[in-house]
Amino acid sequence: MTDLVAVWDVALSDGVHKIEFEHGTTSGKRVVYVDGKEEIRKEWMFKLVGKETFCVGAAKMKATINIDAVSGFAYEYTLEINGKSLKKYMENRSKTTNTWVLHLDGEDFRVVLEKDTMDVWCNGKKMETAGEFVDDGTETHFSIGNHDCYIKAVSSGKRKEGIIHTLIVDNREIPEIPE
């Protein structure tokens, strides 16, 4: 990877994906790697600017690397996810998902709740869940190994804050991590 010009880490529901981009500005070569696996390879491209589009993650999110000339032989590389800049996509994502990281039985787990669908992901796999209405909101139950887990959704009572989601594992609250 001698022509590596850009690396991005993209947090999706199924995990954090590493995107690497090689751009040979003399040969015109373009290579895109997702999680170390080659997705696109183009040799001898005469047009040094343009874009490369590919998919990322279990949900096959559309990703595009834009290659723009800045000045002379300098180039700028930007990543878009689902048509939004990576920054905008991640800002929006923090509004539509909750993420928790926990350590159980000597293993690390990353649990993601997609608030729009109420899908729960754990270490890249969509979990089987059971929803239940309770006095003060809802509970979405699932298991990690032999651990009982649920995500409790309760109203904050404030319109701007909306619904508060809390992960409970073995009757213990897990703090959320900002992504």
mmCIF file of C-alpha atoms in Angstrom:
data_model
loop_
_atom_site.group_PDB
_atom_site.id
_atom_site.type_symbol
_atom_site.label_atom_id
_atom_site.label_comp_id
_atom_site.label_asym_id
_atom_site.label_seq_id
_atom_site.Cartn_x
_atom_site.Cartn_y
_atom_site.Cartn_z
ATOM 1 C CA MET A 1 0.000 0.000 0.000
ATOM 2 C CA THR A 2 2.561 2.555 -1.112
ATOM 3 C CA ASP A 3 -0.003 5.010 -2.479
ATOM 4 C CA LEU A 4 -2.233 5.066 0.638
ATOM 5 C CA VAL A 5 -3.693 8.589 0.772
ATOM 6 C CA ALA A 6 -6.722 8.309 3.078
ATOM 7 C CA VAL A 7 -8.110 6.146 5.906
ATOM 8 C CA TRP A 8 -11.548 6.497 7.504
ATOM 9 C CA ASP A 9 -13.257 4.628 10.368
ATOM 10 C CA VAL A 10 -17.010 4.389 9.836
ATOM 11 C CA ALA A 11 -19.255 3.274 12.715
ATOM 12 C CA LEU A 12 -22.314 1.385 11.446
ATOM 13 C CA SER A 13 -24.785 -0.794 13.323
ATOM 14 C CA ASP A 14 -22.850 -3.947 12.488
ATOM 15 C CA GLY A 15 -19.512 -2.552 13.672
ATOM 16 C CA VAL A 16 -16.767 -0.034 12.923
ATOM 17 C CA HIS A 17 -15.435 -0.422 9.383
ATOM 18 C CA LYS A 18 -12.030 0.769 8.185
ATOM 19 C CA ILE A 19 -11.966 2.239 4.655
ATOM 20 C CA GLU A 20 -8.570 2.750 3.022
ATOM 21 C CA PHE A 21 -7.901 4.433 -0.302
ATOM 22 C CA GLU A 22 -4.819 4.221 -2.514
ATOM 23 C CA HIS A 23 -4.387 6.784 -5.283
ATOM 24 C CA GLY A 24 -1.385 6.614 -7.588
ATOM 25 C CA THR A 25 -1.195 10.138 -8.931
ATOM 26 C CA THR A 26 1.449 9.151 -11.514
ATOM 27 C CA SER A 27 -0.095 5.820 -12.585
ATOM 28 C CA GLY A 28 -3.746 6.793 -12.063
ATOM 29 C CA LYS A 29 -4.238 3.690 -9.921
ATOM 30 C CA ARG A 30 -7.205 3.633 -7.519
ATOM 31 C CA VAL A 31 -7.697 0.926 -4.898
ATOM 32 C CA VAL A 32 -10.410 0.840 -2.193
ATOM 33 C CA TYR A 33 -10.134 -1.509 0.800
ATOM 34 C CA VAL A 34 -12.960 -2.127 3.278
ATOM 35 C CA ASP A 35 -11.796 -3.863 6.468
ATOM 36 C CA GLY A 36 -8.576 -4.890 4.695
ATOM 37 C CA LYS A 37 -10.419 -6.551 1.775
ATOM 38 C CA GLU A 38 -9.921 -5.114 -1.701
ATOM 39 C CA GLU A 39 -13.279 -3.831 -3.048
ATOM 40 C CA ILE A 40 -12.168 -1.839 -6.109
ATOM 41 C CA ARG A 41 -8.944 -1.831 -8.118
ATOM 42 C CA LYS A 42 -8.453 0.302 -11.225
ATOM 43 C CA GLU A 43 -5.087 0.642 -12.948
ATOM 44 C CA TRP A 44 -3.969 3.305 -15.419
ATOM 45 C CA MET A 45 -6.829 5.779 -15.027
ATOM 46 C CA PHE A 46 -5.940 8.871 -17.039
ATOM 47 C CA LYS A 47 -8.480 11.039 -15.226
ATOM 48 C CA LEU A 48 -7.003 11.626 -11.772
ATOM 49 C CA VAL A 49 -10.140 13.213 -10.303
ATOM 50 C CA GLY A 50 -13.596 11.656 -9.986
ATOM 51 C CA LYS A 51 -15.316 9.248 -7.594
ATOM 52 C CA GLU A 52 -15.378 5.601 -6.551
ATOM 53 C CA THR A 53 -18.585 4.075 -5.185
ATOM 54 C CA PHE A 54 -18.842 0.840 -3.180
ATOM 55 C CA CYS A 55 -20.801 -0.778 -0.317
ATOM 56 C CA VAL A 56 -19.931 -0.987 3.382
ATOM 57 C CA GLY A 57 -21.247 -3.243 6.140
ATOM 58 C CA ALA A 58 -24.039 -5.777 6.522
ATOM 59 C CA ALA A 59 -26.657 -3.234 5.418
ATOM 60 C CA LYS A 60 -24.649 -2.572 2.207
ATOM 61 C CA MET A 61 -24.494 1.194 2.833
ATOM 62 C CA LYS A 62 -23.511 3.154 -0.279
ATOM 63 C CA ALA A 63 -20.132 4.823 0.173
ATOM 64 C CA THR A 64 -18.422 7.200 -2.264
ATOM 65 C CA ILE A 65 -14.875 8.522 -2.220
ATOM 66 C CA ASN A 66 -14.624 11.872 -4.039
ATOM 67 C CA ILE A 67 -11.255 12.779 -5.532
ATOM 68 C CA ASP A 68 -10.836 16.507 -6.190
ATOM 69 C CA ALA A 69 -7.830 18.505 -7.364
ATOM 70 C CA VAL A 70 -6.955 21.214 -4.859
ATOM 71 C CA SER A 71 -3.996 22.873 -6.601
ATOM 72 C CA GLY A 72 -1.377 21.645 -9.051
ATOM 73 C CA PHE A 73 -0.754 18.036 -8.108
ATOM 74 C CA ALA A 74 -2.459 18.123 -4.698
ATOM 75 C CA TYR A 75 -5.684 16.188 -4.191
ATOM 76 C CA GLU A 76 -8.438 16.154 -1.591
ATOM 77 C CA TYR A 77 -10.286 12.949 -0.687
ATOM 78 C CA THR A 78 -13.710 13.017 0.939
ATOM 79 C CA LEU A 79 -15.928 10.114 1.974
ATOM 80 C CA GLU A 80 -19.716 10.160 1.688
ATOM 81 C CA ILE A 81 -22.035 7.600 3.281
ATOM 82 C CA ASN A 82 -25.554 7.359 1.808
ATOM 83 C CA GLY A 83 -24.979 10.629 -0.050
ATOM 84 C CA LYS A 84 -23.966 12.626 3.056
ATOM 85 C CA SER A 85 -20.492 13.730 4.096
ATOM 86 C CA LEU A 86 -19.063 11.396 6.746
ATOM 87 C CA LYS A 87 -19.367 14.181 9.366
ATOM 88 C CA LYS A 88 -23.053 14.839 8.525
ATOM 89 C CA TYR A 89 -23.799 11.116 8.369
ATOM 90 C CA MET A 90 -22.259 10.516 11.821
ATOM 91 C CA GLU A 91 -24.079 13.545 13.318
ATOM 92 C CA ASN A 92 -27.381 12.211 11.980
ATOM 93 C CA ARG A 93 -26.503 8.694 13.116
ATOM 94 C CA SER A 94 -25.972 9.862 16.696
ATOM 95 C CA LYS A 95 -29.616 11.028 16.637
ATOM 96 C CA THR A 96 -30.971 7.750 15.208
ATOM 97 C CA THR A 97 -28.910 5.220 17.179
ATOM 98 C CA ASN A 98 -27.701 4.478 20.707
ATOM 99 C CA THR A 99 -24.443 2.577 21.274
ATOM 100 C CA TRP A 100 -23.160 0.770 24.338
ATOM 101 C CA VAL A 101 -19.890 -1.103 24.837
ATOM 102 C CA LEU A 102 -19.682 -3.707 27.584
ATOM 103 C CA HIS A 103 -17.400 -6.469 28.791
ATOM 104 C CA LEU A 104 -18.991 -9.854 29.587
ATOM 105 C CA ASP A 105 -17.310 -13.213 30.246
ATOM 106 C CA GLY A 106 -13.922 -11.842 29.128
ATOM 107 C CA GLU A 107 -15.291 -10.531 25.816
ATOM 108 C CA ASP A 108 -16.107 -7.029 24.511
ATOM 109 C CA PHE A 109 -19.563 -6.409 23.071
ATOM 110 C CA ARG A 110 -20.817 -3.420 21.081
ATOM 111 C CA VAL A 111 -24.613 -3.100 21.262
ATOM 112 C CA VAL A 112 -26.381 -0.709 18.877
ATOM 113 C CA LEU A 113 -30.062 0.249 18.920
ATOM 114 C CA GLU A 114 -31.506 1.646 15.694
ATOM 115 C CA LYS A 115 -34.220 3.892 17.107
ATOM 116 C CA ASP A 116 -36.244 4.149 13.882
ATOM 117 C CA THR A 117 -36.686 0.346 13.505
ATOM 118 C CA MET A 118 -35.922 -0.734 17.120
ATOM 119 C CA ASP A 119 -33.458 -3.260 15.648
ATOM 120 C CA VAL A 120 -30.724 -4.309 18.081
ATOM 121 C CA TRP A 121 -27.253 -5.263 16.824
ATOM 122 C CA CYS A 122 -24.508 -6.920 18.854
ATOM 123 C CA ASN A 123 -20.973 -7.302 17.464
ATOM 124 C CA GLY A 124 -22.203 -7.153 13.882
ATOM 125 C CA LYS A 125 -25.212 -9.456 14.205
ATOM 126 C CA LYS A 126 -28.854 -8.418 14.274
ATOM 127 C CA MET A 127 -30.343 -9.821 17.486
ATOM 128 C CA GLU A 128 -33.599 -11.711 17.982
ATOM 129 C CA THR A 129 -35.663 -9.443 20.226
ATOM 130 C CA ALA A 130 -38.992 -9.496 22.037
ATOM 131 C CA GLY A 131 -40.788 -6.212 22.744
ATOM 132 C CA GLU A 132 -42.952 -5.708 25.787
ATOM 133 C CA PHE A 133 -45.042 -2.811 27.093
ATOM 134 C CA VAL A 134 -44.430 -1.904 30.743
ATOM 135 C CA ASP A 135 -45.949 0.732 33.031
ATOM 136 C CA ASP A 136 -43.535 3.546 32.130
ATOM 137 C CA GLY A 137 -42.631 2.655 28.511
ATOM 138 C CA THR A 138 -41.347 -0.357 26.591
ATOM 139 C CA GLU A 139 -38.671 -2.993 27.010
ATOM 140 C CA THR A 140 -36.895 -4.748 24.132
ATOM 141 C CA HIS A 141 -35.512 -8.060 25.440
ATOM 142 C CA PHE A 142 -32.607 -10.083 24.000
ATOM 143 C CA SER A 143 -29.739 -12.265 25.229
ATOM 144 C CA ILE A 144 -25.972 -12.071 24.966
ATOM 145 C CA GLY A 145 -24.720 -15.569 25.739
ATOM 146 C CA ASN A 146 -26.534 -16.543 28.940
ATOM 147 C CA HIS A 147 -27.003 -12.917 30.019
ATOM 148 C CA ASP A 148 -30.481 -11.380 30.067
ATOM 149 C CA CYS A 149 -30.514 -7.958 28.423
ATOM 150 C CA TYR A 150 -33.148 -5.375 27.617
ATOM 151 C CA ILE A 151 -33.319 -1.830 26.349
ATOM 152 C CA LYS A 152 -35.802 0.258 28.291
ATOM 153 C CA ALA A 153 -37.469 3.155 26.456
ATOM 154 C CA VAL A 154 -39.148 5.825 28.599
ATOM 155 C CA SER A 155 -40.333 9.332 27.820
ATOM 156 C CA SER A 156 -38.102 12.094 29.150
ATOM 157 C CA GLY A 157 -41.185 14.257 29.625
ATOM 158 C CA LYS A 158 -39.417 16.941 27.564
ATOM 159 C CA ARG A 159 -40.203 17.321 23.856
ATOM 160 C CA LYS A 160 -36.675 18.286 22.856
ATOM 161 C CA GLU A 161 -35.123 15.259 24.604
ATOM 162 C CA GLY A 162 -37.720 12.738 23.450
ATOM 163 C CA ILE A 163 -37.373 9.119 24.511
ATOM 164 C CA ILE A 164 -34.540 7.933 26.734
ATOM 165 C CA HIS A 165 -33.117 4.478 25.960
ATOM 166 C CA THR A 166 -31.238 2.546 28.651
ATOM 167 C CA LEU A 167 -29.451 -0.790 28.303
ATOM 168 C CA ILE A 168 -29.863 -3.151 31.263
ATOM 169 C CA VAL A 169 -27.724 -6.312 31.449
ATOM 170 C CA ASP A 170 -28.244 -8.731 34.362
ATOM 171 C CA ASN A 171 -30.239 -5.969 36.139
ATOM 172 C CA ARG A 172 -27.287 -3.536 35.776
ATOM 173 C CA GLU A 173 -27.465 -0.277 33.791
ATOM 174 C CA ILE A 174 -24.739 0.074 31.111
ATOM 175 C CA PRO A 175 -23.543 3.638 30.295
ATOM 176 C CA GLU A 176 -24.017 4.768 26.687
ATOM 177 C CA ILE A 177 -20.972 5.783 24.628
ATOM 178 C CA PRO A 178 -21.164 8.728 22.220
ATOM 179 C CA GLU A 179 -20.175 7.774 18.660
#
